[in-house]
Short mmCIF file of C-alpha atoms (C1' of nucleotides) in Angstrom, two decimals:
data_model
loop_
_atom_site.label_atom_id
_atom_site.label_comp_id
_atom_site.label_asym_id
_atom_site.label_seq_id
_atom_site.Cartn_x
_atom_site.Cartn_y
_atom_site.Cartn_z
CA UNK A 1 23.16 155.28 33.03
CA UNK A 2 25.05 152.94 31.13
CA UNK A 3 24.46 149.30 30.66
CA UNK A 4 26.24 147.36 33.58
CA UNK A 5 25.15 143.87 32.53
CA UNK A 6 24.31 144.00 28.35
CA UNK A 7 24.95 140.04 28.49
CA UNK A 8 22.11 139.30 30.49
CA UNK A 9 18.40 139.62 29.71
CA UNK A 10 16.20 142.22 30.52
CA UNK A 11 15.10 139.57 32.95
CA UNK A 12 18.36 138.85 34.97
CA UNK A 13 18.84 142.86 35.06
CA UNK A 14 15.76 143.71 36.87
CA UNK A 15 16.84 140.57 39.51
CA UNK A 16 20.36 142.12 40.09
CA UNK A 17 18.59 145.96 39.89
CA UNK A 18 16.55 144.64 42.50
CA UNK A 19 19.20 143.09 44.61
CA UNK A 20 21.44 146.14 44.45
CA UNK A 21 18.30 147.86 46.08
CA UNK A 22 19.17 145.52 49.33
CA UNK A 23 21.44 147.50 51.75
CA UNK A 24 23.91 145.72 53.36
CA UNK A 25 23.03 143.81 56.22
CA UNK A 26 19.82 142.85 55.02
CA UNK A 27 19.23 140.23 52.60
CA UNK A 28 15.75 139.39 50.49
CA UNK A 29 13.63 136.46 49.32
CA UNK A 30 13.21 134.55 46.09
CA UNK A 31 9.67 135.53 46.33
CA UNK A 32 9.77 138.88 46.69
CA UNK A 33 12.24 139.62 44.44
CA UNK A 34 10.39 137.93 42.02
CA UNK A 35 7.55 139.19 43.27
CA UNK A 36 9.08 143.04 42.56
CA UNK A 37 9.78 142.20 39.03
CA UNK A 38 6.13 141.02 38.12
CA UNK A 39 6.99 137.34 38.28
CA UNK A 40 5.10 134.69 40.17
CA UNK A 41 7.63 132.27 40.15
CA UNK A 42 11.03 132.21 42.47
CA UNK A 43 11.99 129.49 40.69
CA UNK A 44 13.19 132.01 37.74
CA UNK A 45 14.92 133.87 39.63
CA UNK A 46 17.07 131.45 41.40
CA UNK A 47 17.64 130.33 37.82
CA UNK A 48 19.39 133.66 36.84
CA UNK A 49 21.19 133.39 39.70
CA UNK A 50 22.42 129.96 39.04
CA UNK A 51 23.65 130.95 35.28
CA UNK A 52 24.44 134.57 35.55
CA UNK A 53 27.75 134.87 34.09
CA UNK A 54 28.73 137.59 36.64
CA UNK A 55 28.68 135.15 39.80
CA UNK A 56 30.99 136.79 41.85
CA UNK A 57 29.83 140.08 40.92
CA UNK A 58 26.41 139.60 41.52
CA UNK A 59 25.74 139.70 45.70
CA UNK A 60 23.50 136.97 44.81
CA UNK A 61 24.25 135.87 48.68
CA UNK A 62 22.01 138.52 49.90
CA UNK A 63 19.12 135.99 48.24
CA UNK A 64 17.57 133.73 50.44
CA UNK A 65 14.29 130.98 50.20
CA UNK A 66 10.93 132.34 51.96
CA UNK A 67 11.98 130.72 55.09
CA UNK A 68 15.14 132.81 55.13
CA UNK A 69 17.14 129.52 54.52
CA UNK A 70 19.93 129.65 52.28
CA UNK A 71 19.68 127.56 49.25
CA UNK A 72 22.32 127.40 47.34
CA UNK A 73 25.37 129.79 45.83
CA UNK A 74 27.83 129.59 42.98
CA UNK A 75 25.73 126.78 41.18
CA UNK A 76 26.03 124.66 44.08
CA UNK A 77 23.61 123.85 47.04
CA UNK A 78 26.25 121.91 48.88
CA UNK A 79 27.73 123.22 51.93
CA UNK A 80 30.54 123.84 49.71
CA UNK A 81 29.08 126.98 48.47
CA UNK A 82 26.46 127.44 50.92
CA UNK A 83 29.67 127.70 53.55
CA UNK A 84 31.16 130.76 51.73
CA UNK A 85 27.61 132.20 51.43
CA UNK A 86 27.49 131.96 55.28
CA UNK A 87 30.55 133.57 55.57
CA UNK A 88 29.46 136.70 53.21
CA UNK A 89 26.40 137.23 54.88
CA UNK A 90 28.18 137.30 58.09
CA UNK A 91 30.54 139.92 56.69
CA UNK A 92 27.55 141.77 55.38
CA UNK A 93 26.63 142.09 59.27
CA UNK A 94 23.64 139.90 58.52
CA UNK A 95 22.97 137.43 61.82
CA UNK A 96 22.24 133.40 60.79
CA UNK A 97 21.73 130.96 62.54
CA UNK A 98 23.52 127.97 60.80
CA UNK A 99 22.09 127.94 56.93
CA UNK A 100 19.65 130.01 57.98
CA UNK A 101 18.79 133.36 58.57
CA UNK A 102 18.88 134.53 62.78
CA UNK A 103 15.53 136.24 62.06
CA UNK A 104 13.01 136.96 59.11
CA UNK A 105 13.10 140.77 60.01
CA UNK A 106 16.33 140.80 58.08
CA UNK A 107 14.40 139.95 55.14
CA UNK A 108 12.97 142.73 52.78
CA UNK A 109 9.68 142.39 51.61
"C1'" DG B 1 6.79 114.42 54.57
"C1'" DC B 2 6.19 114.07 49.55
"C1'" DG B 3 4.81 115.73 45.05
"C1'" DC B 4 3.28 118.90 41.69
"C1'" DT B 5 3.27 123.45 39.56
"C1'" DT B 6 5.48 127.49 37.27
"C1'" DA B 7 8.83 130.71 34.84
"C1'" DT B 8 13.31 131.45 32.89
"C1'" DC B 9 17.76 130.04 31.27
"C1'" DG B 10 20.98 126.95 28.80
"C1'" DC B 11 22.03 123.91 25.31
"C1'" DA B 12 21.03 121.00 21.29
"C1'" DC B 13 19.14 120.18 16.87
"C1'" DG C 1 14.88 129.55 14.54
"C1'" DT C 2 12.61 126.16 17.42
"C1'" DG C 3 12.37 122.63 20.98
"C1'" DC C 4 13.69 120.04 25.12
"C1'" DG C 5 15.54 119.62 29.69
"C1'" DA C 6 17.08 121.22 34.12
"C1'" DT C 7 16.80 124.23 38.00
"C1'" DA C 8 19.76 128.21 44.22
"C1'" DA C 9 11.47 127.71 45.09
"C1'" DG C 10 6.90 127.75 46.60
"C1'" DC C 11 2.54 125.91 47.78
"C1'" DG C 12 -0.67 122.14 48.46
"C1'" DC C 13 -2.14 117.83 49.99
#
DNA sequence: GCGCTTATCGCAC
DNA sequence: GTGCGATAAGCGC
């Protein structure tokens, strides 16, 4: 298995390894992905999110608060990105209910 | 409802 | 090489 992401840290890989593990449809929280790669804080991994260099290659719209609210996409928390992450999880076949998830069983824990 | 804590990344010196 | 600041969250009070 090659190296998909060898600019990121070791950190940032096990988020996007992680997030690759959702199926479509389903999306998963800061918290547990965090929790999944031994980190107690969500913070973190929002922050790879935020400056991983591979944006638009990263489904980084399958991530999602606790509450199953959307926070924030493409460096922005504006409705500006927060809009097109609507519209991707909608694709994904992944019910919301306005920035917000339809219901927390979508959510992987 | 508001504020503080925590972990990682980015950039600067 | 080291340090400082900022952040797409979470939990507590």
């Amino acid at each position: 298995m090659k190296v998909k992401y060898p600019k990121l840290t070791d950190f940032q890989r096990k988020v996007f390894a992680e997030l690759e593990r959702v199926p479509v449809g389903k999306v998963i929280t800061y918290k547990a992905l965090a929790a999944r790669i031994n980190c107690g804080s969500a913070r973190a991994v929002g922050q790879a999110m935020r400056r991983n260099p591979y944006a638009p290659e990263i489904p980084c719209h399958r991530v999602v608060a606790s509450d199953g609210a959307l926070r924030g996409y493409f460096g922005k928390t504006n409705e500006e990105g927060l809009k097109k992450k609507r519209e991707l999880l909608l694709k994904e076949g992944v019910q919301l209910d306005g920035n917000q998830v339809a219901s927390t069983s979508l959510l992987i824990r």
